Coordinates of N, CA and C in Angstrom, one line a residue:
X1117 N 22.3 -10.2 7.1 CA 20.9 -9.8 7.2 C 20.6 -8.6 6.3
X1118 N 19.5 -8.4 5.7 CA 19.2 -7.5 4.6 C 18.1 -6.6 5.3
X1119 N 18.4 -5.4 5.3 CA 16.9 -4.5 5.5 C 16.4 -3.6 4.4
X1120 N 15.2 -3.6 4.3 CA 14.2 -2.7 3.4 C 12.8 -2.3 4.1
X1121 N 13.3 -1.1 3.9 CA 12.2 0.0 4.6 C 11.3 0.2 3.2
X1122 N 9.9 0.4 3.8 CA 8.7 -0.1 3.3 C 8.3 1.7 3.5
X1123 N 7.8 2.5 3.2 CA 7.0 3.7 3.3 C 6.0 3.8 2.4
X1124 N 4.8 4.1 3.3 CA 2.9 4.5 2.2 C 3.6 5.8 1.9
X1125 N 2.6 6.6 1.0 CA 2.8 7.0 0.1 C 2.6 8.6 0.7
X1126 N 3.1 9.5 0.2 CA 2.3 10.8 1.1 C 1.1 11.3 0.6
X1127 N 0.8 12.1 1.8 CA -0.9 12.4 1.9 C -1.0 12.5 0.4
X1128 N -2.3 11.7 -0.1 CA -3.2 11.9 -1.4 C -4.2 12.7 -1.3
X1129 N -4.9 13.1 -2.7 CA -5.9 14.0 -2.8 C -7.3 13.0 -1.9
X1130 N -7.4 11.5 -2.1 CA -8.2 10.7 -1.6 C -7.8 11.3 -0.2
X1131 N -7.0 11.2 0.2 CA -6.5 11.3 1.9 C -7.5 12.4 2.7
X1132 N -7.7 13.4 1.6 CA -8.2 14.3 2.3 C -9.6 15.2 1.9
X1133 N -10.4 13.5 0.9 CA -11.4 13.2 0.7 C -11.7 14.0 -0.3
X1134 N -10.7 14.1 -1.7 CA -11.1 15.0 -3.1 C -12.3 13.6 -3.9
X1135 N -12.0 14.5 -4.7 CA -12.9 14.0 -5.9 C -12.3 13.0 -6.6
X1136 N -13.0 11.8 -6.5 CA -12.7 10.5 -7.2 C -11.7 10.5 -8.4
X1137 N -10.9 9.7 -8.7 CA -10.0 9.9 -9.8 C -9.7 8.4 -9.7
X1138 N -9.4 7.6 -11.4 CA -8.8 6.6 -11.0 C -7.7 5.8 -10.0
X1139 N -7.9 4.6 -9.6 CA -6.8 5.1 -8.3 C -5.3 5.1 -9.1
X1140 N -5.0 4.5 -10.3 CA -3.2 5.2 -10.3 C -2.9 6.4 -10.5
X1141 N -3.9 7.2 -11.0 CA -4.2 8.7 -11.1 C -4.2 9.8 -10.0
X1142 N -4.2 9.1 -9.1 CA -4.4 10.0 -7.6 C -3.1 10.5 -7.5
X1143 N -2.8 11.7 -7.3 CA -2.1 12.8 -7.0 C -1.7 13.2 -5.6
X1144 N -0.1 13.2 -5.1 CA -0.1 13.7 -3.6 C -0.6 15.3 -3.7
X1145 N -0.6 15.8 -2.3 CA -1.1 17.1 -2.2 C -0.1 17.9 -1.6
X1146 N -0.1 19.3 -2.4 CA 1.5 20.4 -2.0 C 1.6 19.7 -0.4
X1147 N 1.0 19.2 0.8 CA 1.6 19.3 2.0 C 2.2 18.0 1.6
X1148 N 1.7 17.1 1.1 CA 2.2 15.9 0.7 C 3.5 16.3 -0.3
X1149 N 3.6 16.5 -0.7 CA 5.3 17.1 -1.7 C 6.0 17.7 -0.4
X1150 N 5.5 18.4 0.1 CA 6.5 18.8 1.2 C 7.4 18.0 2.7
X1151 N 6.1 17.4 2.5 CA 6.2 16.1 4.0 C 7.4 15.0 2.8
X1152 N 7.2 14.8 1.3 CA 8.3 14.0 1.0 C 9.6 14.6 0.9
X1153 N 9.9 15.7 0.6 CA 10.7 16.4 0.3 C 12.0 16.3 2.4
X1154 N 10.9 16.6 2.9 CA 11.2 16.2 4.5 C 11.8 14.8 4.5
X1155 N 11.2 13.7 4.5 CA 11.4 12.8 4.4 C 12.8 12.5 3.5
X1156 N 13.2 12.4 2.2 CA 14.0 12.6 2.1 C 15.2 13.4 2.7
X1157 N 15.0 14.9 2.7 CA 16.3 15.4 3.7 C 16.6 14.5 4.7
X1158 N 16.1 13.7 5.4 CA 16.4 13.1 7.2 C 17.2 11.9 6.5
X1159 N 17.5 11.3 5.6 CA 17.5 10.3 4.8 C 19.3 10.2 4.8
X1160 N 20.1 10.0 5.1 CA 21.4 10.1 5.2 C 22.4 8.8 4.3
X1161 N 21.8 8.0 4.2 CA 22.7 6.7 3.1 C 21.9 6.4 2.2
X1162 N 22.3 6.6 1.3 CA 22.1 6.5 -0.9 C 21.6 5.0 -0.4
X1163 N 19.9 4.9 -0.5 CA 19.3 3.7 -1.0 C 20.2 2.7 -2.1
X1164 N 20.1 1.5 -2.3 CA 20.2 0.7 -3.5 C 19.9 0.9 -4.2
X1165 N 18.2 0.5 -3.9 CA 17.7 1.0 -5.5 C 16.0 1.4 -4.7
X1166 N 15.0 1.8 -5.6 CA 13.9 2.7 -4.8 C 13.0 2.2 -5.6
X1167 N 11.9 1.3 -4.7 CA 10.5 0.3 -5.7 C 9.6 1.3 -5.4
X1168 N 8.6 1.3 -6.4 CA 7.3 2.1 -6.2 C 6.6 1.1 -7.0
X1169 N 5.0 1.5 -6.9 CA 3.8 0.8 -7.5 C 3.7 1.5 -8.6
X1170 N 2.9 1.5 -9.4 CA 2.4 1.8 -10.6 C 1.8 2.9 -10.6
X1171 N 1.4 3.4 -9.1 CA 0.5 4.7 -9.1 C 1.0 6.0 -8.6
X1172 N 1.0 6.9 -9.4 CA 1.8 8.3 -9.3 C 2.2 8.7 -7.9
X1173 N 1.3 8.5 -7.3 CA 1.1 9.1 -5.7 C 2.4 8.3 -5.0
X1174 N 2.9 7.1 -5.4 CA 3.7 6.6 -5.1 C 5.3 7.3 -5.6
X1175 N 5.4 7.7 -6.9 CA 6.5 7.9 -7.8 C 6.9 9.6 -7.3
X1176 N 5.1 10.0 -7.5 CA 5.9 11.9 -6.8 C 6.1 11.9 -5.0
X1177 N 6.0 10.7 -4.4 CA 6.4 10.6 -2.9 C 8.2 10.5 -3.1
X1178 N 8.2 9.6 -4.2 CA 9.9 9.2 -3.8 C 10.7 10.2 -4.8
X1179 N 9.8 11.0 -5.4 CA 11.0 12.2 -6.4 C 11.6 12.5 -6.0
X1180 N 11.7 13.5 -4.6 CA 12.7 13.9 -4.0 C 13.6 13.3 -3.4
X1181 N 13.5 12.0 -3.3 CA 14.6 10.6 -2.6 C 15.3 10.3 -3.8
X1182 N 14.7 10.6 -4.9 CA 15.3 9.9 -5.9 C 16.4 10.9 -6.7
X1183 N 15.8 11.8 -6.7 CA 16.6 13.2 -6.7 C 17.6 13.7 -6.5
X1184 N 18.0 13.7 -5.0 CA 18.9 13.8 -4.1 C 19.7 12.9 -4.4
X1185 N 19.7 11.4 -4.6 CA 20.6 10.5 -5.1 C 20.9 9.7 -6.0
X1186 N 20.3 10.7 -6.9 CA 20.1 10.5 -8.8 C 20.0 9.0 -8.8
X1187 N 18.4 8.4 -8.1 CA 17.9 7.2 -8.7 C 16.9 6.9 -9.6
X1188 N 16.4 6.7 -10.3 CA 15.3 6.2 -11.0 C 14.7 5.2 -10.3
X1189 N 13.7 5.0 -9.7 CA 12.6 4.6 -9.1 C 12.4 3.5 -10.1
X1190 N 11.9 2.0 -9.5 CA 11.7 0.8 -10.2 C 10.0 0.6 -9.9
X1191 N 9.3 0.8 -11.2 CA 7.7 0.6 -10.8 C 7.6 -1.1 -10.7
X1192 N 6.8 -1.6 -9.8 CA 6.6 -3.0 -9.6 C 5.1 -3.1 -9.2
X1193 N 4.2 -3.1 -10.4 CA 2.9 -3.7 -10.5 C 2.3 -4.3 -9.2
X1194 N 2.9 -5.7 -8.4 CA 2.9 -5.7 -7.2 C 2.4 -5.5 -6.4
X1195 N 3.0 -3.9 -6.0 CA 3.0 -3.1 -5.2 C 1.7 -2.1 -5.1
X1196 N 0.8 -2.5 -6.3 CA -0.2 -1.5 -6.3 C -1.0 -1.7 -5.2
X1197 N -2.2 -0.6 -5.1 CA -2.8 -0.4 -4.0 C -4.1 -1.5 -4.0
X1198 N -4.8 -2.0 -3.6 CA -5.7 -2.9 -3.6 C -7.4 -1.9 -4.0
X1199 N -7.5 -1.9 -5.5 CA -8.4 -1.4 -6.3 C -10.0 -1.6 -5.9
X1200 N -10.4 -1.4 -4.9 CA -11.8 -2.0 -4.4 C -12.6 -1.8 -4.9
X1201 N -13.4 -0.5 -5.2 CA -14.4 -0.1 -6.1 C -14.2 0.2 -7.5
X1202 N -14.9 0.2 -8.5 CA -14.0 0.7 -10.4 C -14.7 1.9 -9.9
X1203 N -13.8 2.6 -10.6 CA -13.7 3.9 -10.9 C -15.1 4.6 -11.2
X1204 N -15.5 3.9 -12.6 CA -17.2 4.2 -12.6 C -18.3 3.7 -12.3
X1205 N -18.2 3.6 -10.7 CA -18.9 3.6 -9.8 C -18.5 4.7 -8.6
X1206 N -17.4 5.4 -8.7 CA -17.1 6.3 -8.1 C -17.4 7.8 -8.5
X1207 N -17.3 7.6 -9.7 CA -16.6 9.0 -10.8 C -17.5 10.2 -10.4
X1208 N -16.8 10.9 -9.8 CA -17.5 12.7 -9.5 C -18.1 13.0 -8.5
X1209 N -17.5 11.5 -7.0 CA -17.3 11.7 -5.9 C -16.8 12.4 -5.1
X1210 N -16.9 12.7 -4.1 CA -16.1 12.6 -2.8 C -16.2 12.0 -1.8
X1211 N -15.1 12.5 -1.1 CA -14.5 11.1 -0.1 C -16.4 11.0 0.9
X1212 N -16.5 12.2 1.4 CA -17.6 11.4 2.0 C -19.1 10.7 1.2
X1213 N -19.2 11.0 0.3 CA -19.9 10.5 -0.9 C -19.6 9.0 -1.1
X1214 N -18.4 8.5 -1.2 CA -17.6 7.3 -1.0 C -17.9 6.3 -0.2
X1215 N -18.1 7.0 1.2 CA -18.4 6.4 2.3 C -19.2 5.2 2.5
X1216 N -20.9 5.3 2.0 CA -21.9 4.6 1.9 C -21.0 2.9 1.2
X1217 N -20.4 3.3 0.0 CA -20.0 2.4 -0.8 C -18.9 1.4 -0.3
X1218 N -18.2 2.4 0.3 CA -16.5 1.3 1.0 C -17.6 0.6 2.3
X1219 N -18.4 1.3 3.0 CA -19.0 0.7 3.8 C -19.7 -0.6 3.4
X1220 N -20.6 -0.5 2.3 CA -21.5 -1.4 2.1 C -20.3 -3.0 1.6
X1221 N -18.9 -2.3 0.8 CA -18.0 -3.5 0.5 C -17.7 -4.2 1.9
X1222 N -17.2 -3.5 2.7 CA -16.8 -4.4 3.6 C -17.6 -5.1 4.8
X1223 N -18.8 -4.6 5.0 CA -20.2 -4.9 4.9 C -20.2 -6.2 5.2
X1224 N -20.4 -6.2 3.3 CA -20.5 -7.2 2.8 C -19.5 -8.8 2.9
X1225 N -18.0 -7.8 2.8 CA -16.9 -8.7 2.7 C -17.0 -10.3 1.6
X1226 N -17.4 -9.9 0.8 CA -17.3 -11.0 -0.2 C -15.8 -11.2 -0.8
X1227 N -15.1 -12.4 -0.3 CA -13.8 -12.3 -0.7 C -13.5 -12.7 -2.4
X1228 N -14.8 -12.7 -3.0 CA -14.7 -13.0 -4.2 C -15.0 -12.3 -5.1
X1229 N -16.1 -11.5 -4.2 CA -16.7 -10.1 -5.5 C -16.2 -9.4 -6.1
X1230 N -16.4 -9.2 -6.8 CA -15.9 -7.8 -7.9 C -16.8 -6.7 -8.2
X1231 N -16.1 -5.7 -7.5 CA -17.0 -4.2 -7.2 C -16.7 -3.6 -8.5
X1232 N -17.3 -3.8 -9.8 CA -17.7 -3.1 -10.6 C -15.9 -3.6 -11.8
X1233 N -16.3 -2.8 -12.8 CA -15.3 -3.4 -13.9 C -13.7 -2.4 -13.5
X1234 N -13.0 -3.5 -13.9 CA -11.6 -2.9 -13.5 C -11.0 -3.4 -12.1
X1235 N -12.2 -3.7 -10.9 CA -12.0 -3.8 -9.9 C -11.2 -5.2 -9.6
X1236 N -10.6 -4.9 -8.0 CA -9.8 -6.2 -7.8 C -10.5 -7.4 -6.8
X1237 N -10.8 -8.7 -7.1 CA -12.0 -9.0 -5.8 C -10.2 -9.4 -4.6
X1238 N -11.3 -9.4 -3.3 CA -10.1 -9.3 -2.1 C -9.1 -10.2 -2.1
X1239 N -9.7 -11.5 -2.7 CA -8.7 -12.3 -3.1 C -7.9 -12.2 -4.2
X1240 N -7.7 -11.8 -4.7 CA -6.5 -11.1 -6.0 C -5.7 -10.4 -5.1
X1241 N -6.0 -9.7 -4.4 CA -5.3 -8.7 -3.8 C -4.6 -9.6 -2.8
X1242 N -5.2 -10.3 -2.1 CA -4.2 -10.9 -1.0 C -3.1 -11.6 -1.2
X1243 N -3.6 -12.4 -3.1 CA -2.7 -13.4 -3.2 C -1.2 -12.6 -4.2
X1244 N -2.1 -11.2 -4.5 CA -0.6 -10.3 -5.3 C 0.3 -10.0 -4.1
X1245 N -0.2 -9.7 -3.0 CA 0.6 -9.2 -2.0 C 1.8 -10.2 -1.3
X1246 N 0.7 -11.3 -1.4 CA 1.6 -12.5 -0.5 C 2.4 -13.0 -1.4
X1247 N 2.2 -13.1 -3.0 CA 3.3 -13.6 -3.8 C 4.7 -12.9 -3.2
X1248 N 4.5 -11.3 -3.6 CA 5.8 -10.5 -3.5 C 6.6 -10.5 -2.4
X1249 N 6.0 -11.3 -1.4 CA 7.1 -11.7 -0.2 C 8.2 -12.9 -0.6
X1250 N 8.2 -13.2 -1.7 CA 9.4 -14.1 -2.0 C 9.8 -12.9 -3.1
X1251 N 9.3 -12.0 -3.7 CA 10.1 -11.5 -4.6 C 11.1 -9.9 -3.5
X1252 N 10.3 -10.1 -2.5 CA 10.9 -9.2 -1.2 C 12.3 -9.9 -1.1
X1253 N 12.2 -10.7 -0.4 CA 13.5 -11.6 -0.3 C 14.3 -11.4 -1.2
X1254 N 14.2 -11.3 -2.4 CA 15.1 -10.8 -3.2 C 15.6 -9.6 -4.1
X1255 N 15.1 -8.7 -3.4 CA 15.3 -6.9 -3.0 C 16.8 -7.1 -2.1
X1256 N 17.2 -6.0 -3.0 CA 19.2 -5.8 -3.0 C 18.8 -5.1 -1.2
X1257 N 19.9 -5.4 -0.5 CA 20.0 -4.7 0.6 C 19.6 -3.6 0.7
X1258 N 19.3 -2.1 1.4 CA 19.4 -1.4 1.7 C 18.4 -0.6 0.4
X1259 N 17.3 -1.4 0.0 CA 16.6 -1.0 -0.9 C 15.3 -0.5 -0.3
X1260 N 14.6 0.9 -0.6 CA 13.6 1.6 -0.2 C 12.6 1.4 -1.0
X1261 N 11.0 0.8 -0.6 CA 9.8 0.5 -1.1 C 8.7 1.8 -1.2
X1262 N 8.0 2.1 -2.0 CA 7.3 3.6 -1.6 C 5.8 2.9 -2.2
X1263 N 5.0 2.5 -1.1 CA 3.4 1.9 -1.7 C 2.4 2.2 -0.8
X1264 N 1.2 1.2 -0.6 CA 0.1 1.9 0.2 C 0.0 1.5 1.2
X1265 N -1.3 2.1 1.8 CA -1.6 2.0 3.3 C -2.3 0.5 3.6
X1266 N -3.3 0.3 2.6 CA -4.1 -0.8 2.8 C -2.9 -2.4 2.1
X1267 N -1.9 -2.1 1.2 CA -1.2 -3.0 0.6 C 0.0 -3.4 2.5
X1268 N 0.0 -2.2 2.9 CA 1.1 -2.7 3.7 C 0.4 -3.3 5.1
X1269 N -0.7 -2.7 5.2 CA -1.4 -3.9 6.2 C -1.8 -5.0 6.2
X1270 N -2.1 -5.2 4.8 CA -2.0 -6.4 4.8 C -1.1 -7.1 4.4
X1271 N 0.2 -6.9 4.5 CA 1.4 -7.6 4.5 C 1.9 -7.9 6.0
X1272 N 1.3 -7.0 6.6 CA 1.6 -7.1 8.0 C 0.6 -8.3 8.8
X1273 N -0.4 -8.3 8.2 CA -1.6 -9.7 8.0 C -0.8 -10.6 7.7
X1274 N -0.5 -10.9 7.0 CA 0.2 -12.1 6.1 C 0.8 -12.7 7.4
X1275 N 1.7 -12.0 7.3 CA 2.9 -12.3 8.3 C 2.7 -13.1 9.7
X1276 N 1.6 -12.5 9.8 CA 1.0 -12.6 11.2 C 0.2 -14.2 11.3
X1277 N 0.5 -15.0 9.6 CA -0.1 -16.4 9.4 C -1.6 -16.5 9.5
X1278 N -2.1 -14.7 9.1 CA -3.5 -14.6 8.9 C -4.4 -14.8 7.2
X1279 N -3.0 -14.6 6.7 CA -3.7 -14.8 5.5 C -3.6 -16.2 4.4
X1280 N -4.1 -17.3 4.9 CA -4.0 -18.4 4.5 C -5.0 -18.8 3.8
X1281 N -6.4 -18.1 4.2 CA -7.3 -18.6 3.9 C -8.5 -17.3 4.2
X1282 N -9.0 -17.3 3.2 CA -10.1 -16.0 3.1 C -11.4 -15.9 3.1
X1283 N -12.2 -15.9 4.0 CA -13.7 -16.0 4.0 C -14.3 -14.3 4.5
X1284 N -15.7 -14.3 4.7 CA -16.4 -13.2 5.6 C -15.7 -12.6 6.7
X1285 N -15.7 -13.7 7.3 CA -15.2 -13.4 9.0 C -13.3 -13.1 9.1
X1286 N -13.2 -14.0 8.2 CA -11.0 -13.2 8.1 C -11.3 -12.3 7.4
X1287 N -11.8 -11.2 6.1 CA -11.9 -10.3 5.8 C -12.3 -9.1 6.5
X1288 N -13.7 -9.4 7.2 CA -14.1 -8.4 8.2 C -12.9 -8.0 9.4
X1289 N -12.4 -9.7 9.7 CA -11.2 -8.9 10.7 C -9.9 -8.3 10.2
X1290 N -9.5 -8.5 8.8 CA -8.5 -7.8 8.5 C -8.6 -6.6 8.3
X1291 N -9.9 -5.8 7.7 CA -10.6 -4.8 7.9 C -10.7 -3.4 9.2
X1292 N -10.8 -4.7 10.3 CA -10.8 -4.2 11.3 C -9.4 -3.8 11.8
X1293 N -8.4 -4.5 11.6 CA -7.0 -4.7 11.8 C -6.3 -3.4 10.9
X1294 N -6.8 -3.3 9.5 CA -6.1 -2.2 8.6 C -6.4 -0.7 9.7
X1295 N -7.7 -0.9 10.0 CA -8.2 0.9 10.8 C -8.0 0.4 12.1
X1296 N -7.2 -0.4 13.0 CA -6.5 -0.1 14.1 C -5.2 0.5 14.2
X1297 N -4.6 -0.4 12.9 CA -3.1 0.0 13.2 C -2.8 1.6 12.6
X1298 N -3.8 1.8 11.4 CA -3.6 3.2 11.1 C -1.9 3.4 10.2
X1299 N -2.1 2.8 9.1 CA -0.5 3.4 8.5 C -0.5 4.6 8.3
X1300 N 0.3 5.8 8.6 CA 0.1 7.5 8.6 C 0.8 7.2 7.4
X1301 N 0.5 8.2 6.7 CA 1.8 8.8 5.2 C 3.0 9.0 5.8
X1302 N 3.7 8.5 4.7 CA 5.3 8.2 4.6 C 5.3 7.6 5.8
X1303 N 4.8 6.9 6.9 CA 4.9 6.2 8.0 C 5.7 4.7 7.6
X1304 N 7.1 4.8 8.1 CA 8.0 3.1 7.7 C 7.8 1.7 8.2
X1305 N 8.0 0.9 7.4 CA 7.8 -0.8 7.6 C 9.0 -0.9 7.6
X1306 N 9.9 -1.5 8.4 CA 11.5 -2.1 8.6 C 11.0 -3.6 8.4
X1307 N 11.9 -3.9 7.2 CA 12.2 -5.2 6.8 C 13.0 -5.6 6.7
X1308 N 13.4 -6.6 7.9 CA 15.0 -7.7 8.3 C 15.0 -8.8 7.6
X1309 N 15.6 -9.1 6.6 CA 15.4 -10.8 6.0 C 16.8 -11.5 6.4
X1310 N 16.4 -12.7 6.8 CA 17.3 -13.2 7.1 C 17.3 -14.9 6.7
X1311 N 18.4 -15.3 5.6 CA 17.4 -16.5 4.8 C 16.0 -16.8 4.5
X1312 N 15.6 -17.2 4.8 CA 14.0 -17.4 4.3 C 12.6 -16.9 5.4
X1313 N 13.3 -16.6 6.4 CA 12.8 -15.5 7.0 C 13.0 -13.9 7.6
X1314 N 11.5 -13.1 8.1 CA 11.2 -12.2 8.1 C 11.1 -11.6 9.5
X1315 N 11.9 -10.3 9.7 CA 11.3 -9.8 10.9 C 11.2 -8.4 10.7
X1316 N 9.6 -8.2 11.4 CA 9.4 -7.1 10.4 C 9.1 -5.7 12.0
X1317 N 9.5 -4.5 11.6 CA 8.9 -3.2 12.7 C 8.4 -2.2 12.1
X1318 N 7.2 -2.1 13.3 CA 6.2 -1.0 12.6 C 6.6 0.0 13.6
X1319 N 6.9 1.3 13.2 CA 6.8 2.4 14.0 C 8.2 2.3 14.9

């Protein structure tokens, strides 16, 4: 049986409602460097190998993991964070500035729309995520993931044989399901593969 621990990314400047920046551009924050830096210390067996997404916030979470056990971090596209709004429709925001807009998307829940240029409609997003569960399966043992809050709930959707099929009403409830379960920064997904299946623990 193979395990790979899944960890969001530490607190971002978004997290604590800065000023709009592309999302791979988002930056952790000094408490967020320090909460990874923690995280690594507690960390006691040299990962395999250490996946991150494409977006920095991901890469300066696992520096100090990577650090401590001279790895180089493997970016996997993937793994990015699910891009809802473009950028310029955000730009020179803040987080509660934001609000009206993430609100009015999910609102709306059009699994097809596309919130402005650059953006990802919900279905791109669902079907990037659910691909990488066959490319999970083939993640070397004892290998550490560093991605996001909204990417890992909805993997935990998937799972759950919720995401088969995408309308209004499955989007609204996945929605609802991401802000129940609440992924905290650097908070772990335990992933057990066991031939062609998954057993997965939150918390």
């Amino acid at each position: 049986m193979k395990k790979i621990t899944i960890y969001r990314h530490a607190e971002s400047e978004t997290n604590i409602g800065g000023i709009s920046k592309p999302n791979a551009e988002i930056s952790i924050t000094d408490e967020g460097q320090q909460k990874a830096k923690i995280l690594a210390q507690s960390i006691v067996e040299k990962p395999t190998k250490i996946y991150i997404s494409e977006f920095i916030r991901t890469k300066q979470s696992a520096k100090p993991l990577c650090t401590k056990f001279n790895l180089e971090p493997q970016p996997l596209a993937q793994l990015n964070e699910f891009n809802t709004i473009s950028f310029e429709l955000v730009e020179g925001l803040t987080g509660e500035q934001r609000v009206p807009l993430t609100r009015k998307y999910w609102v709306e829940s059009d699994p097809n729309a596309r919130f402005g240029k650059g953006a990802e409609t919900f279905n791109e997003f669902a079907k990037r995520v659910i691909d990488f569960t066959q490319v999970l399966k083939t993640l070397e043992d004892g290998s550490i993931i560093f991605c996001h809050g909204m990417w890992m709930s909805y993997f935990l959707w998937s799972q759950l044989g919720k995401g088969k099929e995408n309308n209004r009403y499955v989007m609204r409830n996945f929605f609802r399901f991401h802000q129940s379960i609440k992924i905290g920064n650097l908070e772990p997904l335990t992933v057990l593969i066991q031939g062609d299946e998954l057993f997965i623990k939150l918390r």
